[in-house]
Amino acid sequence: MHIDLNSDLGESLGAWTMGDDAAMLGIVTSANVACGFHAGDAAGILATLRAAKDRGVSVGAHVAYPDLAGFGRRNMDVASSDLVADVIYQIGALQGLATAAGTRVAYVKPHGALYNTIAHDQRQAGDVIAAIRAIDPSLALVVLAGSPLERWAADAGLRVVAEAFADRAYTPQGTLVSRREPGAVLHDAAEVARRMLQLVREGTVQAIDGSTTRVRADSICVHGDSPGAVAMARAVREALELEGVVIRPFA
């Protein structure tokens, strides 16, 4: 058994610090690095890339809507020409910084509202897919496990990486419970670790109503910006390794 652990990093901006990148890079195997549209500044992003390279952590472009004020969590109806160019721009910027850091961008993981939108919106999904194919079709695309985007991206010839979320509750249908609903975000590190062990072993998680739902994932996201994030990520990794699960990057 094996699995990848990923986290959203490089999101600090100027004097504003987000998360503990140094600690998370000692736990995860893939780093979704901000590209400046929802968070991150050039110097901070470069520092995160250098640290990821030193720790042997795979790097992905965490592309987003142009929404610094809303941290990329506000829905946007972006024209296709703009969205394609925005995604190309972000990947290209991160590729340049990654080269300077002695590493490379191996995949793309959209952030926030863009991630949630393209999981089901075929037009915007097609724009992101087109952008990746235009700049580097060898890049993998990280997608919400079980979403229509899995099929759309695969049909377009991209390598698809299905993702589950360690600290999020699931519906009986295998989708994420909306953050607006009570119980959507989990905070008990031991419970989260137990759930992820079940996911890796059995391909299932317990839904918010107590039922069991199937979730097939190649990577688990452990968020780096929530309270207790480092402790939770460490608990997940330790629980998996204790049961013989190999933690390794998918890329």
Coordinates of C-alpha atoms in Angstrom, one line a residue:
M1 CA 0.0 0.0 0.0
H2 CA 1.2 3.5 -0.8
I3 CA -0.1 7.0 -0.9
D4 CA 1.0 10.6 -1.5
L5 CA 0.5 13.4 1.1
N6 CA 0.1 16.9 -0.3
S7 CA -0.3 20.4 1.3
D8 CA -0.9 23.9 0.1
L9 CA 2.3 25.9 0.7
G10 CA 4.0 29.2 -0.3
E11 CA 0.9 31.2 0.7
S12 CA 2.5 33.8 2.9
L13 CA 2.4 37.4 1.5
G14 CA 4.7 40.1 2.6
A15 CA 4.4 40.5 6.4
W16 CA 1.4 38.2 6.4
T17 CA 2.4 34.6 7.4
M18 CA 0.3 31.6 6.4
G19 CA 1.0 28.2 7.8
D20 CA 4.4 26.6 8.7
D21 CA 5.9 25.6 5.4
A22 CA 9.2 24.3 7.0
A23 CA 7.3 21.9 9.3
M24 CA 4.9 20.7 6.6
L25 CA 7.8 20.0 4.2
G26 CA 9.1 17.5 6.7
I27 CA 5.8 15.6 6.6
V28 CA 4.3 15.8 3.1
T29 CA 5.6 14.3 -0.2
S30 CA 4.1 16.9 -2.6
A31 CA 3.8 20.7 -2.2
N32 CA 1.1 22.6 -3.9
V33 CA 2.9 26.0 -4.2
A34 CA 0.9 29.2 -4.6
C35 CA 1.5 31.1 -7.8
G36 CA 0.7 34.7 -6.7
F37 CA -2.9 34.9 -7.8
H38 CA -4.6 33.9 -4.5
A39 CA -1.6 34.1 -2.2
G40 CA 2.2 34.2 -2.1
D41 CA 4.9 36.6 -3.2
A42 CA 7.9 35.9 -5.4
A43 CA 10.5 35.8 -2.6
G44 CA 8.4 33.6 -0.4
I45 CA 7.5 31.3 -3.2
L46 CA 11.2 30.9 -4.2
A47 CA 12.1 30.1 -0.6
T48 CA 9.4 27.4 -0.4
L49 CA 10.6 25.9 -3.7
R50 CA 14.2 25.8 -2.4
A51 CA 13.1 24.2 0.8
A52 CA 11.0 21.6 -1.1
K53 CA 14.0 20.8 -3.2
D54 CA 16.2 20.3 -0.1
R55 CA 13.6 17.9 1.4
G56 CA 13.0 15.9 -1.8
V57 CA 9.3 17.0 -2.0
S58 CA 7.6 17.1 -5.3
V59 CA 6.3 20.5 -6.5
G60 CA 3.0 21.4 -8.1
A61 CA 1.5 24.7 -9.4
H62 CA -1.4 25.8 -7.1
V63 CA -3.2 27.9 -9.7
A64 CA -6.2 30.0 -8.8
Y65 CA -8.6 32.8 -9.8
P66 CA -7.1 36.3 -9.6
D67 CA -8.4 36.9 -6.0
L68 CA -5.8 38.0 -3.5
A69 CA -8.4 39.7 -1.3
G70 CA -10.7 36.7 -1.1
F71 CA -7.8 34.1 -0.9
G72 CA -9.1 32.5 -4.1
R73 CA -12.3 31.3 -2.4
R74 CA -14.8 33.4 -4.3
N75 CA -16.5 32.0 -7.3
M76 CA -15.7 33.8 -10.6
D77 CA -17.3 33.7 -14.0
V78 CA -14.1 34.2 -15.9
A79 CA -14.1 34.3 -19.7
S80 CA -12.4 31.3 -21.3
S81 CA -9.6 33.4 -23.0
D82 CA -8.8 35.0 -19.7
L83 CA -8.8 31.7 -17.7
V84 CA -6.6 29.8 -20.1
A85 CA -4.1 32.7 -20.1
D86 CA -4.2 33.1 -16.3
V87 CA -3.4 29.4 -15.8
I88 CA -0.6 29.4 -18.3
Y89 CA 0.8 32.5 -16.7
Q90 CA 0.8 31.0 -13.2
I91 CA 2.3 27.7 -14.3
G92 CA 5.0 29.6 -16.3
A93 CA 5.9 31.8 -13.4
L94 CA 6.3 28.9 -11.0
Q95 CA 8.3 27.0 -13.6
G96 CA 10.8 29.9 -13.8
L97 CA 11.1 30.1 -10.0
A98 CA 11.4 26.3 -9.7
T99 CA 14.2 26.3 -12.3
A100 CA 16.1 28.9 -10.2
A101 CA 15.5 26.7 -7.1
G102 CA 16.9 23.6 -8.8
T103 CA 13.6 21.8 -9.0
R104 CA 10.8 21.4 -11.4
V105 CA 7.0 21.7 -11.5
A106 CA 5.5 18.2 -11.9
Y107 CA 1.8 18.7 -11.6
V108 CA -1.0 21.3 -11.3
K109 CA -3.5 21.5 -8.5
P110 CA -6.1 24.2 -8.8
H111 CA -7.0 26.1 -5.6
G112 CA -10.1 27.0 -3.7
A113 CA -13.1 28.2 -5.8
L114 CA -11.4 27.2 -9.1
Y115 CA -10.8 23.7 -7.8
N116 CA -14.4 23.3 -6.7
T117 CA -15.8 24.9 -9.9
I118 CA -13.9 22.8 -12.4
A119 CA -14.8 19.6 -10.6
H120 CA -18.3 20.0 -12.2
D121 CA -18.2 22.9 -14.6
Q122 CA -17.2 21.5 -18.0
R123 CA -16.5 24.8 -19.7
Q124 CA -14.0 26.1 -17.0
A125 CA -12.6 22.6 -16.6
G126 CA -11.9 22.6 -20.4
D127 CA -10.1 25.9 -20.0
V128 CA -7.8 24.6 -17.3
I129 CA -7.1 21.5 -19.3
A130 CA -6.4 23.5 -22.4
A131 CA -3.9 25.7 -20.5
I132 CA -2.0 22.7 -19.2
R133 CA -1.9 21.0 -22.6
A134 CA -0.6 24.3 -24.1
I135 CA 2.3 24.9 -21.7
D136 CA 3.2 21.3 -20.7
P137 CA 1.0 18.3 -21.4
S138 CA 3.2 16.1 -19.3
L139 CA 2.0 17.8 -16.1
A140 CA -0.4 15.8 -14.0
L141 CA -3.7 17.3 -12.8
V142 CA -4.8 16.8 -9.3
V143 CA -8.6 16.5 -9.1
L144 CA -11.4 15.9 -6.6
A145 CA -11.8 12.1 -6.4
G146 CA -15.0 10.9 -8.0
S147 CA -15.7 14.2 -9.8
P148 CA -16.6 14.5 -13.5
L149 CA -13.2 16.2 -14.0
E150 CA -11.5 12.9 -13.6
R151 CA -13.0 11.7 -16.9
W152 CA -12.7 15.0 -18.7
A153 CA -9.0 15.3 -18.0
A154 CA -8.3 11.7 -18.8
D155 CA -10.1 12.0 -22.1
A156 CA -8.0 15.0 -22.9
G157 CA -4.8 12.9 -22.4
L158 CA -3.7 14.3 -19.1
R159 CA -2.4 12.1 -16.2
V160 CA -5.1 12.4 -13.5
V161 CA -4.4 12.2 -9.8
A162 CA -7.5 11.7 -7.6
E163 CA -7.4 13.5 -4.3
A164 CA -9.1 13.0 -0.9
F165 CA -9.1 15.5 2.0
A166 CA -8.0 14.4 5.4
D167 CA -9.8 17.1 7.4
R168 CA -13.0 17.3 5.5
A169 CA -16.3 15.5 6.0
Y170 CA -17.9 13.6 3.1
T171 CA -21.5 13.2 2.0
P172 CA -23.0 9.7 1.4
Q173 CA -22.5 10.4 -2.3
G174 CA -18.7 10.7 -1.8
T175 CA -18.6 14.5 -2.3
L176 CA -17.2 17.0 0.2
V177 CA -19.7 18.5 2.7
S178 CA -19.9 22.3 2.0
R179 CA -17.8 24.5 4.4
R180 CA -21.1 26.3 5.1
E181 CA -22.5 23.2 6.8
P182 CA -21.7 22.2 10.4
G183 CA -19.2 19.4 10.8
A184 CA -17.7 20.1 7.3
V185 CA -14.2 20.5 8.7
L186 CA -12.7 17.9 11.1
H187 CA -10.4 18.9 14.0
D188 CA -9.6 15.7 15.9
A189 CA -6.2 14.5 14.7
A190 CA -6.7 10.9 15.9
E191 CA -10.1 10.7 14.1
V192 CA -8.6 12.1 10.9
A193 CA -5.7 9.7 11.0
R194 CA -8.1 6.7 11.5
R195 CA -10.3 7.9 8.6
M196 CA -7.3 8.2 6.2
L197 CA -6.0 4.7 7.2
Q198 CA -9.5 3.4 6.3
L199 CA -9.4 5.2 3.0
V200 CA -6.0 3.8 2.0
R201 CA -6.8 0.2 3.2
E202 CA -10.4 -0.1 2.0
G203 CA -11.1 2.8 -0.4
T204 CA -13.9 4.1 1.8
V205 CA -14.6 6.8 4.4
Q206 CA -17.4 7.3 6.9
A207 CA -19.8 9.8 5.6
I208 CA -21.3 12.6 7.8
D209 CA -24.5 10.6 8.3
G210 CA -22.6 7.6 9.5
S211 CA -22.8 5.5 6.3
T212 CA -19.8 4.3 4.4
T213 CA -19.0 5.8 1.0
R214 CA -16.4 4.8 -1.5
V215 CA -13.5 7.2 -2.3
R216 CA -10.6 6.2 -4.5
A217 CA -7.6 8.4 -4.1
D218 CA -4.0 8.6 -5.1
S219 CA -3.1 11.5 -2.8
I220 CA -4.4 12.9 0.5
C221 CA -4.5 16.7 1.1
V222 CA -3.5 17.7 4.6
H223 CA -4.2 21.5 4.9
G224 CA -1.4 23.6 6.2
D225 CA -3.3 26.8 7.1
S226 CA -5.7 25.5 9.8
P227 CA -5.1 25.5 13.5
G228 CA -3.2 22.4 14.5
A229 CA -2.5 21.6 10.9
V230 CA 1.1 20.3 11.4
A231 CA 0.0 18.1 14.3
M232 CA -2.8 16.7 12.2
A233 CA -0.6 16.0 9.2
R234 CA 2.0 14.3 11.4
A235 CA -0.7 12.1 13.0
V236 CA -1.9 11.0 9.6
R237 CA 1.6 10.2 8.4
E238 CA 2.6 8.3 11.6
A239 CA -0.7 6.3 11.6
L240 CA -0.2 5.3 8.0
E241 CA 3.4 4.4 8.3
L242 CA 2.7 2.4 11.5
E243 CA 0.4 0.2 9.4
G244 CA 3.0 -0.3 6.7
V245 CA 1.7 2.2 4.2
V246 CA 4.5 3.7 2.1
I247 CA 4.3 7.5 1.8
R248 CA 5.7 8.6 -1.5
P249 CA 5.0 11.3 -4.1
F250 CA 2.8 10.4 -7.1
A251 CA 4.9 12.5 -9.4

